[in-house]
mmCIF file of C-alpha atoms and ligand atoms in Angstrom:
data_model
loop_
_atom_site.group_PDB
_atom_site.id
_atom_site.type_symbol
_atom_site.label_atom_id
_atom_site.label_comp_id
_atom_site.label_asym_id
_atom_site.label_seq_id
_atom_site.Cartn_x
_atom_site.Cartn_y
_atom_site.Cartn_z
ATOM 1 C CA MET A 124 -17.728 48.889 20.630
ATOM 2 C CA SER A 125 -21.291 50.067 20.019
ATOM 3 C CA ASP A 126 -24.228 47.876 21.026
ATOM 4 C CA GLU A 127 -25.053 47.463 17.352
ATOM 5 C CA SER A 128 -21.650 46.112 16.269
ATOM 6 C CA ARG A 129 -21.473 43.941 19.398
ATOM 7 C CA SER A 130 -24.656 42.166 18.348
ATOM 8 C CA ILE A 131 -23.264 41.631 14.833
ATOM 9 C CA VAL A 132 -20.048 40.085 16.156
ATOM 10 C CA ARG A 133 -21.846 37.713 18.518
ATOM 11 C CA ARG A 134 -23.231 34.509 17.063
ATOM 12 C CA SER A 135 -26.931 34.115 16.463
ATOM 13 C CA THR A 136 -28.960 31.157 17.601
ATOM 14 C CA THR A 137 -30.634 29.021 14.956
ATOM 15 C CA PRO A 138 -34.190 30.310 14.339
ATOM 16 C CA PRO A 139 -36.738 27.863 15.765
ATOM 17 C CA SER A 140 -38.311 25.621 13.140
ATOM 18 C CA VAL A 141 -40.498 22.526 13.268
ATOM 19 C CA SER A 142 -38.957 21.418 9.974
ATOM 20 C CA VAL A 143 -35.385 20.157 9.535
ATOM 21 C CA PRO A 144 -33.049 20.557 6.537
ATOM 22 C CA LEU A 145 -33.429 17.955 3.805
ATOM 23 C CA VAL A 146 -29.684 18.101 3.093
ATOM 24 C CA THR A 147 -27.010 17.373 5.722
ATOM 25 C CA PRO A 148 -26.055 20.827 7.091
ATOM 26 C CA LEU A 149 -22.460 21.920 6.546
ATOM 27 C CA GLN A 150 -21.044 22.709 9.994
ATOM 28 C CA PRO A 151 -17.676 24.485 9.770
ATOM 29 C CA SER A 152 -17.648 25.509 13.436
ATOM 30 C CA VAL A 153 -14.250 25.009 15.119
ATOM 31 C CA ALA A 154 -15.793 24.821 18.587
ATOM 32 C CA TYR A 155 -19.103 23.941 20.228
ATOM 33 C CA THR A 156 -20.553 25.898 23.128
ATOM 34 C CA THR A 157 -22.186 24.425 26.217
ATOM 35 C CA ASP A 158 -24.147 26.083 29.036
ATOM 36 C CA ASP A 159 -21.480 25.477 31.675
ATOM 37 C CA ALA A 160 -18.512 23.291 32.678
ATOM 38 C CA ASP A 161 -20.769 20.456 33.882
ATOM 39 C CA ALA A 162 -22.388 20.322 30.455
ATOM 40 C CA LEU A 163 -18.909 20.294 28.863
ATOM 41 C CA ASP A 164 -17.985 17.318 31.072
ATOM 42 C CA ALA A 165 -20.994 15.490 29.679
ATOM 43 C CA VAL A 166 -19.934 16.264 26.108
ATOM 44 C CA TYR A 167 -16.425 14.918 26.749
ATOM 45 C CA GLY A 168 -18.178 11.857 28.135
ATOM 46 C CA GLY A 169 -19.424 11.154 24.614
ATOM 47 C CA ALA A 170 -22.589 13.250 24.341
ATOM 48 C CA GLY A 171 -21.509 15.613 21.548
ATOM 49 C CA PHE A 172 -18.805 17.676 19.875
ATOM 50 C CA THR A 173 -16.270 19.995 21.505
ATOM 51 C CA TYR A 174 -13.542 21.087 19.085
ATOM 52 C CA ALA A 175 -13.417 20.286 15.352
ATOM 53 C CA ARG A 176 -10.030 18.541 15.372
ATOM 54 C CA GLU A 177 -11.541 16.104 17.883
ATOM 55 C CA GLY A 178 -14.500 15.437 15.572
ATOM 56 C CA HIS A 179 -17.342 17.236 13.835
ATOM 57 C CA PRO A 180 -20.785 16.305 12.502
ATOM 58 C CA ASN A 181 -19.822 16.194 8.804
ATOM 59 C CA ALA A 182 -16.983 13.711 9.469
ATOM 60 C CA SER A 183 -19.269 11.584 11.658
ATOM 61 C CA VAL A 184 -21.989 11.409 8.995
ATOM 62 C CA LEU A 185 -19.431 10.423 6.356
ATOM 63 C CA ALA A 186 -17.708 7.836 8.588
ATOM 64 C CA GLU A 187 -21.059 6.228 9.363
ATOM 65 C CA LYS A 188 -21.871 5.842 5.659
ATOM 66 C CA LEU A 189 -18.429 4.562 4.664
ATOM 67 C CA GLY A 190 -18.405 2.031 7.501
ATOM 68 C CA TRP A 191 -21.822 0.804 6.450
ATOM 69 C CA MET A 192 -20.651 0.481 2.837
ATOM 70 C CA GLU A 193 -17.726 -1.666 3.994
ATOM 71 C CA GLY A 194 -20.102 -3.920 5.938
ATOM 72 C CA ALA A 195 -18.582 -2.955 9.310
ATOM 73 C CA ASP A 196 -20.387 -4.174 12.421
ATOM 74 C CA PRO A 197 -21.751 -1.130 14.355
ATOM 75 C CA ALA A 198 -20.358 -2.767 17.528
ATOM 76 C CA TRP A 199 -16.850 -2.052 16.215
ATOM 77 C CA GLY A 200 -17.546 1.686 16.537
ATOM 78 C CA ARG A 201 -17.053 4.313 13.891
ATOM 79 C CA GLY A 202 -14.094 4.468 11.522
ATOM 80 C CA VAL A 203 -12.035 7.626 11.095
ATOM 81 C CA VAL A 204 -12.221 10.122 8.229
ATOM 82 C CA THR A 205 -8.853 11.768 7.636
ATOM 83 C CA GLY A 206 -7.558 14.678 5.576
ATOM 84 C CA SER A 207 -6.201 12.376 2.823
ATOM 85 C CA GLY A 208 -5.773 8.725 1.920
ATOM 86 C CA MET A 209 -2.140 8.943 3.047
ATOM 87 C CA ALA A 210 -3.290 10.336 6.415
ATOM 88 C CA ALA A 211 -5.551 7.274 6.742
ATOM 89 C CA LEU A 212 -2.612 4.923 6.149
ATOM 90 C CA GLY A 213 -0.464 7.031 8.503
ATOM 91 C CA THR A 214 -3.179 6.686 11.164
ATOM 92 C CA VAL A 215 -3.046 2.890 10.880
ATOM 93 C CA LEU A 216 0.735 2.719 11.151
ATOM 94 C CA LEU A 217 0.982 5.222 14.016
ATOM 95 C CA GLY A 218 -2.029 3.818 15.819
ATOM 96 C CA LEU A 219 -1.329 0.101 15.676
ATOM 97 C CA LEU A 220 2.478 -0.230 15.584
ATOM 98 C CA ALA A 221 5.324 0.596 17.961
ATOM 99 C CA ALA A 222 9.114 0.845 17.624
ATOM 100 C CA GLY A 223 10.586 -2.646 17.308
ATOM 101 C CA ASP A 224 7.689 -3.989 15.206
ATOM 102 C CA HIS A 225 8.042 -5.269 11.653
ATOM 103 C CA VAL A 226 5.624 -4.774 8.725
ATOM 104 C CA VAL A 227 5.305 -6.769 5.513
ATOM 105 C CA GLY A 228 4.090 -4.572 2.663
ATOM 106 C CA SER A 229 3.087 -5.345 -0.894
ATOM 107 C CA ASN A 230 5.863 -4.541 -3.364
ATOM 108 C CA GLN A 231 3.210 -3.015 -5.652
ATOM 109 C CA LEU A 232 1.764 -0.312 -3.398
ATOM 110 C CA TYR A 233 0.999 3.265 -4.433
ATOM 111 C CA GLY A 234 4.334 5.151 -4.575
ATOM 112 C CA ARG A 235 3.830 7.236 -1.407
ATOM 113 C CA SER A 236 2.599 4.190 0.542
ATOM 114 C CA THR A 237 5.795 2.373 -0.447
ATOM 115 C CA ARG A 238 7.808 5.338 0.753
ATOM 116 C CA LEU A 239 5.902 5.477 4.037
ATOM 117 C CA LEU A 240 6.674 1.815 4.706
ATOM 118 C CA SER A 241 10.225 1.653 3.444
ATOM 119 C CA VAL A 242 11.625 5.120 4.308
ATOM 120 C CA ASP A 243 9.533 6.777 7.038
ATOM 121 C CA LEU A 244 8.707 3.748 9.227
ATOM 122 C CA PRO A 245 12.358 2.641 9.575
ATOM 123 C CA ARG A 246 13.205 6.203 10.756
ATOM 124 C CA MET A 247 10.787 5.571 13.628
ATOM 125 C CA GLY A 248 12.179 2.164 14.525
ATOM 126 C CA VAL A 249 9.682 0.043 12.574
ATOM 127 C CA ASP A 250 11.315 -2.279 10.056
ATOM 128 C CA SER A 251 9.572 -3.296 6.823
ATOM 129 C CA THR A 252 9.936 -5.887 4.064
ATOM 130 C CA LEU A 253 8.209 -5.710 0.678
ATOM 131 C CA ALA A 254 6.885 -8.899 -0.954
ATOM 132 C CA ASP A 255 4.670 -10.026 -3.840
ATOM 133 C CA PRO A 256 0.975 -9.823 -2.813
ATOM 134 C CA THR A 257 -0.200 -11.934 -5.746
ATOM 135 C CA ASP A 258 1.611 -14.901 -4.157
ATOM 136 C CA ALA A 259 0.815 -15.673 -0.494
ATOM 137 C CA SER A 260 3.996 -17.770 -0.222
ATOM 138 C CA SER A 261 6.086 -14.654 -0.985
ATOM 139 C CA ILE A 262 4.312 -12.823 1.862
ATOM 140 C CA ALA A 263 4.756 -15.892 4.133
ATOM 141 C CA ALA A 264 8.501 -15.893 3.463
ATOM 142 C CA ALA A 265 8.729 -12.235 4.551
ATOM 143 C CA ILE A 266 6.939 -12.721 7.899
ATOM 144 C CA ARG A 267 9.239 -12.676 10.952
ATOM 145 C CA SER A 268 8.652 -13.318 14.641
ATOM 146 C CA ASP A 269 8.297 -9.529 15.194
ATOM 147 C CA THR A 270 5.900 -8.981 12.253
ATOM 148 C CA LYS A 271 2.727 -7.213 13.430
ATOM 149 C CA MET A 272 1.073 -6.153 10.185
ATOM 150 C CA ILE A 273 0.681 -6.918 6.478
ATOM 151 C CA VAL A 274 -0.327 -4.068 4.142
ATOM 152 C CA VAL A 275 -1.701 -4.785 0.649
ATOM 153 C CA GLU A 276 -3.857 -3.119 -1.994
ATOM 154 C CA THR A 277 -6.658 -5.310 -3.347
ATOM 155 C CA VAL A 278 -5.769 -4.251 -6.885
ATOM 156 C CA SER A 279 -2.391 -2.618 -7.322
ATOM 157 C CA ASN A 280 -1.711 0.822 -8.689
ATOM 158 C CA PRO A 281 -0.946 1.110 -11.615
ATOM 159 C CA THR A 282 -0.275 -2.489 -12.707
ATOM 160 C CA LEU A 283 -3.759 -3.735 -11.691
ATOM 161 C CA ARG A 284 -2.407 -7.006 -10.268
ATOM 162 C CA VAL A 285 -4.842 -8.747 -7.904
ATOM 163 C CA ALA A 286 -3.618 -9.653 -4.400
ATOM 164 C CA ASP A 287 -4.277 -13.139 -3.032
ATOM 165 C CA VAL A 288 -6.372 -11.614 -0.258
ATOM 166 C CA ALA A 289 -7.844 -14.962 0.850
ATOM 167 C CA GLY A 290 -4.428 -16.668 1.030
ATOM 168 C CA ILE A 291 -2.846 -13.697 2.817
ATOM 169 C CA ALA A 292 -5.789 -13.430 5.268
ATOM 170 C CA ALA A 293 -5.421 -17.120 6.183
ATOM 171 C CA LEU A 294 -1.721 -16.566 6.723
ATOM 172 C CA ALA A 295 -2.324 -13.444 8.828
ATOM 173 C CA ARG A 296 -4.778 -15.328 11.060
ATOM 174 C CA GLU A 297 -2.419 -18.283 11.471
ATOM 175 C CA ARG A 298 0.537 -16.045 12.385
ATOM 176 C CA GLY A 299 -1.434 -13.585 14.530
ATOM 177 C CA VAL A 300 -0.640 -10.640 12.247
ATOM 178 C CA LEU A 301 -3.035 -7.775 11.369
ATOM 179 C CA LEU A 302 -4.090 -7.590 7.712
ATOM 180 C CA VAL A 303 -4.563 -4.036 6.399
ATOM 181 C CA VAL A 304 -6.193 -3.718 2.967
ATOM 182 C CA ASP A 305 -6.186 -0.523 0.901
ATOM 183 C CA ASN A 306 -9.470 -0.949 -0.973
ATOM 184 C CA THR A 307 -9.274 2.280 -3.012
ATOM 185 C CA PHE A 308 -9.172 0.667 -6.465
ATOM 186 C CA THR A 309 -11.895 -1.914 -5.913
ATOM 187 C CA THR A 310 -14.230 0.114 -3.648
ATOM 188 C CA PRO A 311 -16.803 -1.625 -1.415
ATOM 189 C CA ARG A 312 -19.124 -1.848 -4.425
ATOM 190 C CA SER A 313 -16.823 -4.492 -5.879
ATOM 191 C CA PHE A 314 -15.039 -5.989 -2.867
ATOM 192 C CA ARG A 315 -15.486 -5.831 0.909
ATOM 193 C CA PRO A 316 -12.205 -6.830 2.580
ATOM 194 C CA PHE A 317 -13.762 -7.584 6.008
ATOM 195 C CA GLU A 318 -15.721 -10.430 4.384
ATOM 196 C CA HIS A 319 -12.383 -11.901 3.244
ATOM 197 C CA GLY A 320 -10.506 -11.736 6.544
ATOM 198 C CA ALA A 321 -9.074 -8.193 6.627
ATOM 199 C CA ASP A 322 -8.657 -6.520 10.036
ATOM 200 C CA VAL A 323 -8.372 -2.943 8.804
ATOM 201 C CA VAL A 324 -9.670 -1.288 5.616
ATOM 202 C CA VAL A 325 -8.152 1.919 4.242
ATOM 203 C CA HIS A 326 -9.423 4.215 1.479
ATOM 204 C CA SER A 327 -8.369 7.222 -0.450
ATOM 205 C CA VAL A 328 -11.851 8.785 -0.491
ATOM 206 C CA THR A 329 -10.336 11.329 -2.896
ATOM 207 C CA LYS A 330 -10.921 8.840 -5.712
ATOM 208 C CA MET A 331 -14.082 6.965 -6.784
ATOM 209 C CA LEU A 332 -15.967 7.419 -3.489
ATOM 210 C CA ALA A 333 -16.013 11.241 -3.564
ATOM 211 C CA GLY A 334 -15.726 11.039 -7.322
ATOM 212 C CA HIS A 335 -15.402 14.630 -8.527
ATOM 213 C CA SER A 336 -11.689 15.468 -8.027
ATOM 214 C CA ASP A 337 -12.565 18.361 -5.720
ATOM 215 C CA VAL A 338 -11.905 16.705 -2.349
ATOM 216 C CA THR A 339 -8.819 15.144 -0.718
ATOM 217 C CA LEU A 340 -9.871 12.718 2.022
ATOM 218 C CA GLY A 341 -9.172 9.294 3.500
ATOM 219 C CA PHE A 342 -10.974 6.743 5.638
ATOM 220 C CA VAL A 343 -9.861 3.929 7.916
ATOM 221 C CA ILE A 344 -11.868 1.398 9.892
ATOM 222 C CA ALA A 345 -10.836 -1.655 11.914
ATOM 223 C CA ASN A 346 -12.792 -4.713 13.030
ATOM 224 C CA THR A 347 -12.599 -4.090 16.787
ATOM 225 C CA ALA A 348 -13.856 -1.241 18.986
ATOM 226 C CA GLU A 349 -10.453 -1.099 20.674
ATOM 227 C CA ALA A 350 -8.566 -0.610 17.387
ATOM 228 C CA ASN A 351 -11.031 2.039 16.149
ATOM 229 C CA ALA A 352 -10.647 3.953 19.420
ATOM 230 C CA ALA A 353 -6.834 3.825 19.048
ATOM 231 C CA LEU A 354 -7.070 5.029 15.421
ATOM 232 C CA GLY A 355 -9.381 7.880 16.449
ATOM 233 C CA GLU A 356 -7.000 9.023 19.190
ATOM 234 C CA VAL A 357 -4.013 9.053 16.828
ATOM 235 C CA ALA A 358 -5.856 10.973 14.101
ATOM 236 C CA VAL A 359 -6.929 13.635 16.627
ATOM 237 C CA THR A 360 -3.518 13.912 18.296
ATOM 238 C CA TRP A 361 -1.520 14.090 15.063
ATOM 239 C CA GLY A 362 -4.115 16.424 13.523
ATOM 240 C CA PHE A 363 -5.183 14.278 10.562
ATOM 241 C CA THR A 364 -8.736 15.635 10.883
ATOM 242 C CA PRO A 365 -10.579 16.462 7.629
ATOM 243 C CA SER A 366 -12.320 19.734 6.780
ATOM 244 C CA PRO A 367 -16.116 19.766 7.265
ATOM 245 C CA PHE A 368 -16.601 21.100 3.731
ATOM 246 C CA ASP A 369 -14.579 18.243 2.205
ATOM 247 C CA CYS A 370 -16.656 15.733 4.214
ATOM 248 C CA TRP A 371 -19.835 17.451 3.068
ATOM 249 C CA LEU A 372 -18.736 17.285 -0.586
ATOM 250 C CA ALA A 373 -17.714 13.631 -0.213
ATOM 251 C CA GLU A 374 -21.066 12.735 1.327
ATOM 252 C CA ARG A 375 -22.772 14.384 -1.611
ATOM 253 C CA GLY A 376 -20.520 12.412 -3.971
ATOM 254 C CA LEU A 377 -21.458 9.157 -2.244
ATOM 255 C CA HIS A 378 -25.102 9.622 -3.172
ATOM 256 C CA THR A 379 -24.247 8.853 -6.804
ATOM 257 C CA PHE A 380 -21.297 6.557 -6.149
ATOM 258 C CA GLU A 381 -22.942 3.269 -7.123
ATOM 259 C CA LEU A 382 -24.374 4.718 -10.354
ATOM 260 C CA ARG A 383 -21.024 6.266 -11.288
ATOM 261 C CA TYR A 384 -19.027 3.176 -10.439
ATOM 262 C CA ASP A 385 -21.278 0.734 -12.296
ATOM 263 C CA ARG A 386 -21.322 2.933 -15.386
ATOM 264 C CA ALA A 387 -17.530 3.372 -15.342
ATOM 265 C CA VAL A 388 -16.913 -0.361 -14.872
ATOM 266 C CA SER A 389 -19.161 -1.407 -17.744
ATOM 267 C CA THR A 390 -17.486 1.155 -20.040
ATOM 268 C CA ALA A 391 -14.005 0.100 -18.850
ATOM 269 C CA ALA A 392 -14.664 -3.549 -19.776
ATOM 270 C CA ARG A 393 -15.695 -2.556 -23.300
ATOM 271 C CA LEU A 394 -12.830 -0.077 -23.637
ATOM 272 C CA ALA A 395 -10.241 -2.660 -22.540
ATOM 273 C CA ASP A 396 -11.390 -5.085 -25.254
ATOM 274 C CA SER A 397 -11.444 -2.359 -27.922
ATOM 275 C CA LEU A 398 -7.940 -1.095 -27.087
ATOM 276 C CA ALA A 399 -6.517 -4.644 -27.041
ATOM 277 C CA GLU A 400 -7.410 -4.966 -30.746
ATOM 278 C CA LEU A 401 -5.333 -1.936 -31.795
ATOM 279 C CA PRO A 402 -2.027 -2.444 -33.640
ATOM 280 C CA GLY A 403 -0.140 0.206 -31.598
ATOM 281 C CA VAL A 404 -1.017 -1.465 -28.291
ATOM 282 C CA GLU A 405 1.396 -4.053 -26.878
ATOM 283 C CA ALA A 406 -0.784 -5.118 -23.942
ATOM 284 C CA VAL A 407 -3.924 -4.144 -22.059
ATOM 285 C CA LEU A 408 -3.931 -4.685 -18.290
ATOM 286 C CA TYR A 409 -7.466 -5.300 -17.071
ATOM 287 C CA PRO A 410 -8.474 -7.856 -14.411
ATOM 288 C CA GLY A 411 -11.740 -8.543 -16.261
ATOM 289 C CA ARG A 412 -9.918 -9.841 -19.367
ATOM 290 C CA ALA A 413 -9.003 -13.491 -19.787
ATOM 291 C CA ASP A 414 -5.359 -12.564 -20.586
ATOM 292 C CA HIS A 415 -4.835 -10.892 -17.172
ATOM 293 C CA PRO A 416 -2.439 -12.954 -14.977
ATOM 294 C CA GLU A 417 -4.965 -13.083 -12.067
ATOM 295 C CA HIS A 418 -8.132 -13.173 -14.141
ATOM 296 C CA ALA A 419 -9.497 -16.275 -12.370
ATOM 297 C CA ARG A 420 -8.851 -14.743 -8.938
ATOM 298 C CA ALA A 421 -10.427 -11.442 -9.994
ATOM 299 C CA ALA A 422 -13.489 -13.275 -11.318
ATOM 300 C CA SER A 423 -13.895 -15.145 -8.043
ATOM 301 C CA LEU A 424 -13.370 -12.074 -5.802
ATOM 302 C CA PHE A 425 -15.011 -9.197 -7.661
ATOM 303 C CA ALA A 426 -18.316 -8.645 -9.365
ATOM 304 C CA ALA A 427 -16.501 -6.947 -12.260
ATOM 305 C CA GLY A 428 -13.110 -5.931 -13.647
ATOM 306 C CA GLY A 429 -12.976 -2.401 -12.223
ATOM 307 C CA ALA A 430 -12.902 1.122 -13.630
ATOM 308 C CA MET A 431 -9.172 1.281 -14.374
ATOM 309 C CA VAL A 432 -7.460 0.109 -17.567
ATOM 310 C CA GLY A 433 -3.697 -0.070 -18.085
ATOM 311 C CA VAL A 434 -2.301 0.159 -21.611
ATOM 312 C CA VAL A 435 1.286 -0.629 -22.631
ATOM 313 C CA LEU A 436 2.048 1.225 -25.854
ATOM 314 C CA GLU A 437 4.090 -0.560 -28.481
ATOM 315 C CA GLY A 438 7.580 0.959 -28.831
ATOM 316 C CA GLY A 439 6.470 3.079 -25.880
ATOM 317 C CA GLY A 440 9.071 5.817 -25.582
ATOM 318 C CA ARG A 441 8.195 9.259 -24.206
ATOM 319 C CA GLN A 442 7.454 10.575 -27.719
ATOM 320 C CA ARG A 443 4.778 7.961 -28.377
ATOM 321 C CA VAL A 444 3.316 8.464 -24.885
ATOM 322 C CA ASN A 445 3.063 12.226 -25.459
ATOM 323 C CA ALA A 446 1.529 11.754 -28.922
ATOM 324 C CA VAL A 447 -1.220 9.483 -27.534
ATOM 325 C CA ILE A 448 -1.939 11.832 -24.617
ATOM 326 C CA ARG A 449 -2.257 14.788 -26.985
ATOM 327 C CA ALA A 450 -4.392 12.830 -29.460
ATOM 328 C CA ALA A 451 -6.749 11.817 -26.640
ATOM 329 C CA SER A 452 -7.634 15.451 -25.807
ATOM 330 C CA PRO A 453 -10.252 16.478 -24.569
ATOM 331 C CA VAL A 454 -9.804 13.434 -22.298
ATOM 332 C CA ALA A 455 -7.645 15.077 -19.621
ATOM 333 C CA PHE A 456 -4.110 14.015 -18.729
ATOM 334 C CA ALA A 457 -3.970 14.261 -14.922
ATOM 335 C CA PRO A 458 -2.269 12.336 -12.091
ATOM 336 C CA THR A 459 -5.366 11.143 -10.219
ATOM 337 C CA LEU A 460 -8.209 8.677 -10.726
ATOM 338 C CA GLY A 461 -11.851 8.065 -9.963
ATOM 339 C CA ASP A 462 -13.164 11.335 -11.432
ATOM 340 C CA VAL A 463 -16.570 11.606 -13.128
ATOM 341 C CA ALA A 464 -14.634 12.296 -16.337
ATOM 342 C CA THR A 465 -12.144 9.882 -17.866
ATOM 343 C CA LEU A 466 -8.508 10.699 -17.060
ATOM 344 C CA ILE A 467 -5.223 9.462 -18.477
ATOM 345 C CA ALA A 468 -2.161 9.168 -16.235
ATOM 346 C CA HIS A 469 1.447 8.239 -16.932
ATOM 347 C CA PRO A 470 2.905 6.480 -13.862
ATOM 348 C CA ALA A 471 6.565 6.791 -14.967
ATOM 349 C CA SER A 472 6.333 10.602 -14.871
ATOM 350 C CA SER A 473 3.967 10.854 -11.872
ATOM 351 C CA SER A 474 3.298 8.279 -9.096
ATOM 352 C CA HIS A 475 6.489 6.302 -9.795
ATOM 353 C CA ARG A 476 8.810 9.100 -10.936
ATOM 354 C CA ALA A 477 11.066 8.654 -7.884
ATOM 355 C CA LEU A 478 12.121 5.185 -9.098
ATOM 356 C CA SER A 479 14.903 4.475 -11.602
ATOM 357 C CA GLU A 480 13.867 3.054 -14.978
ATOM 358 C CA SER A 481 15.142 -0.418 -14.056
ATOM 359 C CA GLU A 482 13.232 -0.346 -10.736
ATOM 360 C CA ARG A 483 10.066 0.661 -12.586
ATOM 361 C CA VAL A 484 10.490 -2.029 -15.236
ATOM 362 C CA ALA A 485 11.031 -4.627 -12.493
ATOM 363 C CA LEU A 486 7.632 -3.598 -11.063
ATOM 364 C CA GLY A 487 5.966 -3.884 -14.490
ATOM 365 C CA ILE A 488 5.829 -0.118 -15.055
ATOM 366 C CA PRO A 489 7.635 0.665 -18.324
ATOM 367 C CA GLU A 490 7.784 4.196 -19.778
ATOM 368 C CA GLY A 491 5.089 3.140 -22.262
ATOM 369 C CA LEU A 492 2.458 2.275 -19.608
ATOM 370 C CA VAL A 493 -0.460 4.676 -19.403
ATOM 371 C CA ARG A 494 -3.389 4.256 -17.019
ATOM 372 C CA ILE A 495 -6.927 5.180 -17.943
ATOM 373 C CA SER A 496 -9.379 5.973 -15.140
ATOM 374 C CA VAL A 497 -12.712 5.524 -16.866
ATOM 375 C CA GLY A 498 -15.448 8.074 -16.175
ATOM 376 C CA ILE A 499 -19.157 8.257 -16.820
ATOM 377 C CA GLU A 500 -19.204 9.830 -20.281
ATOM 378 C CA ASP A 501 -21.285 8.319 -23.061
ATOM 379 C CA PRO A 502 -19.496 4.987 -23.612
ATOM 380 C CA ASP A 503 -19.663 4.942 -27.421
ATOM 381 C CA THR A 504 -18.237 8.453 -27.748
ATOM 382 C CA LEU A 505 -15.455 7.762 -25.238
ATOM 383 C CA ILE A 506 -14.452 4.445 -26.821
ATOM 384 C CA SER A 507 -14.396 6.035 -30.255
ATOM 385 C CA GLU A 508 -12.225 8.960 -29.003
ATOM 386 C CA LEU A 509 -9.759 6.689 -27.223
ATOM 387 C CA THR A 510 -9.459 4.018 -29.910
ATOM 388 C CA HIS A 511 -8.679 6.837 -32.342
ATOM 389 C CA ALA A 512 -6.033 8.293 -29.988
ATOM 390 C CA PHE A 513 -4.379 4.976 -29.067
ATOM 391 C CA GLY A 514 -4.490 3.672 -32.630
ATOM 392 C CA SER A 515 -2.981 6.839 -34.114
HETATM 393 N N1 LIG B 704 -3.987 4.464 -1.908
HETATM 394 C C1 LIG B 704 -4.042 4.357 -3.250
HETATM 395 C C2 LIG B 704 -4.285 3.017 -3.852
HETATM 396 C C3 LIG B 704 -3.874 5.476 -4.066
HETATM 397 O O1 LIG B 704 -3.925 5.348 -5.393
HETATM 398 C C4 LIG B 704 -3.631 6.733 -3.452
HETATM 399 C C5 LIG B 704 -3.432 7.951 -4.270
HETATM 400 O O2 LIG B 704 -3.388 7.891 -5.473
HETATM 401 C C6 LIG B 704 -3.570 6.808 -2.059
HETATM 402 C C7 LIG B 704 -3.770 5.662 -1.311
HETATM 403 C C8 LIG B 704 -3.326 8.103 -1.356
HETATM 404 O O3 LIG B 704 -4.506 8.845 -1.350
HETATM 405 P P1 LIG B 704 -4.550 10.453 -1.189
HETATM 406 O O4 LIG B 704 -4.011 11.014 -2.451
HETATM 407 O O5 LIG B 704 -6.006 10.726 -0.948
HETATM 408 O O6 LIG B 704 -3.694 10.781 -0.025
#
């Protein structure tokens, strides 16, 4: 190799500068160099980064911000950013449970979370029971002497039922069981589970927090330094580490998170009321409306009704569902939520497609249920487009 090409292959050092970047630098480096083995010892002792799966600056910056948003005490240590929301939940289960333990899960969890609890955990010797999170007595009845953990979503996907977080937290404390709350739908802007007795908070950062449907990430944080250290070890060992670029994009998304969320929530409240008036609509599911089964609980727990609206179409067979989805174009039909643009999803053909029709109906998810994730478009235009589509 010539001297010239050798110098191109070798890495440059950062040019000296008295100024520093305004924007968080993106640092995709897989490894970090040190002067010698003694310096590497110091880094492993906690002074820096070594290898990206073990941690990198963009994940640390993001974890710091998300922990702060959730009101975590800095003494608990940093939470863990993972490659997806499911990886965050996997980190909790692998990090805080062992074979022989039992978990009580909400019977209204996101489809993959349900599968993780009821199919994958039992394969690894951890038993699980699903119960109704809107009723603490249903959760109480499912707790056994070997129960170590309760897993609920603050607001369920896609039925938007509101868990009795206070009642379940009291129960968890009394029985010495960890309470894990998936706060994806409510976000820390609306609800901070640690203030209501949760021990662990989980997020799909993919959704409202990152907010632009171009990142798949998760986050988990617990309320003790010991638990956060255990979660960090598991995420590193099982390789749940996120990409620096995804963390960088998510951090950028967070800068506008509060503006986006507040705008979406105020539009969602208006949209829910407008859709409820339409003749072709059997029911609107929205925690901010007085006809929601947990409206009083939602009003006491959250500042607002959220950015998601469920709509049950009258006579809602597949044909009517398809007609509404097509009439709503250019509002996109896509199986995700929390994007800057409004999205329509159909749980029966996406998140809950693995269930039989009778299982879905038992969970309150008929074929005719569509879920609207409200974005930040001009509210009047959006409401006019969607009332036209749903009323057609
Ligand atoms: N939790 C909830 C409430 C979700 O809705 C989802 C995905 O839709 C997840 C977790 C999983 O997140 P991810 O898709 O980032 O793995």
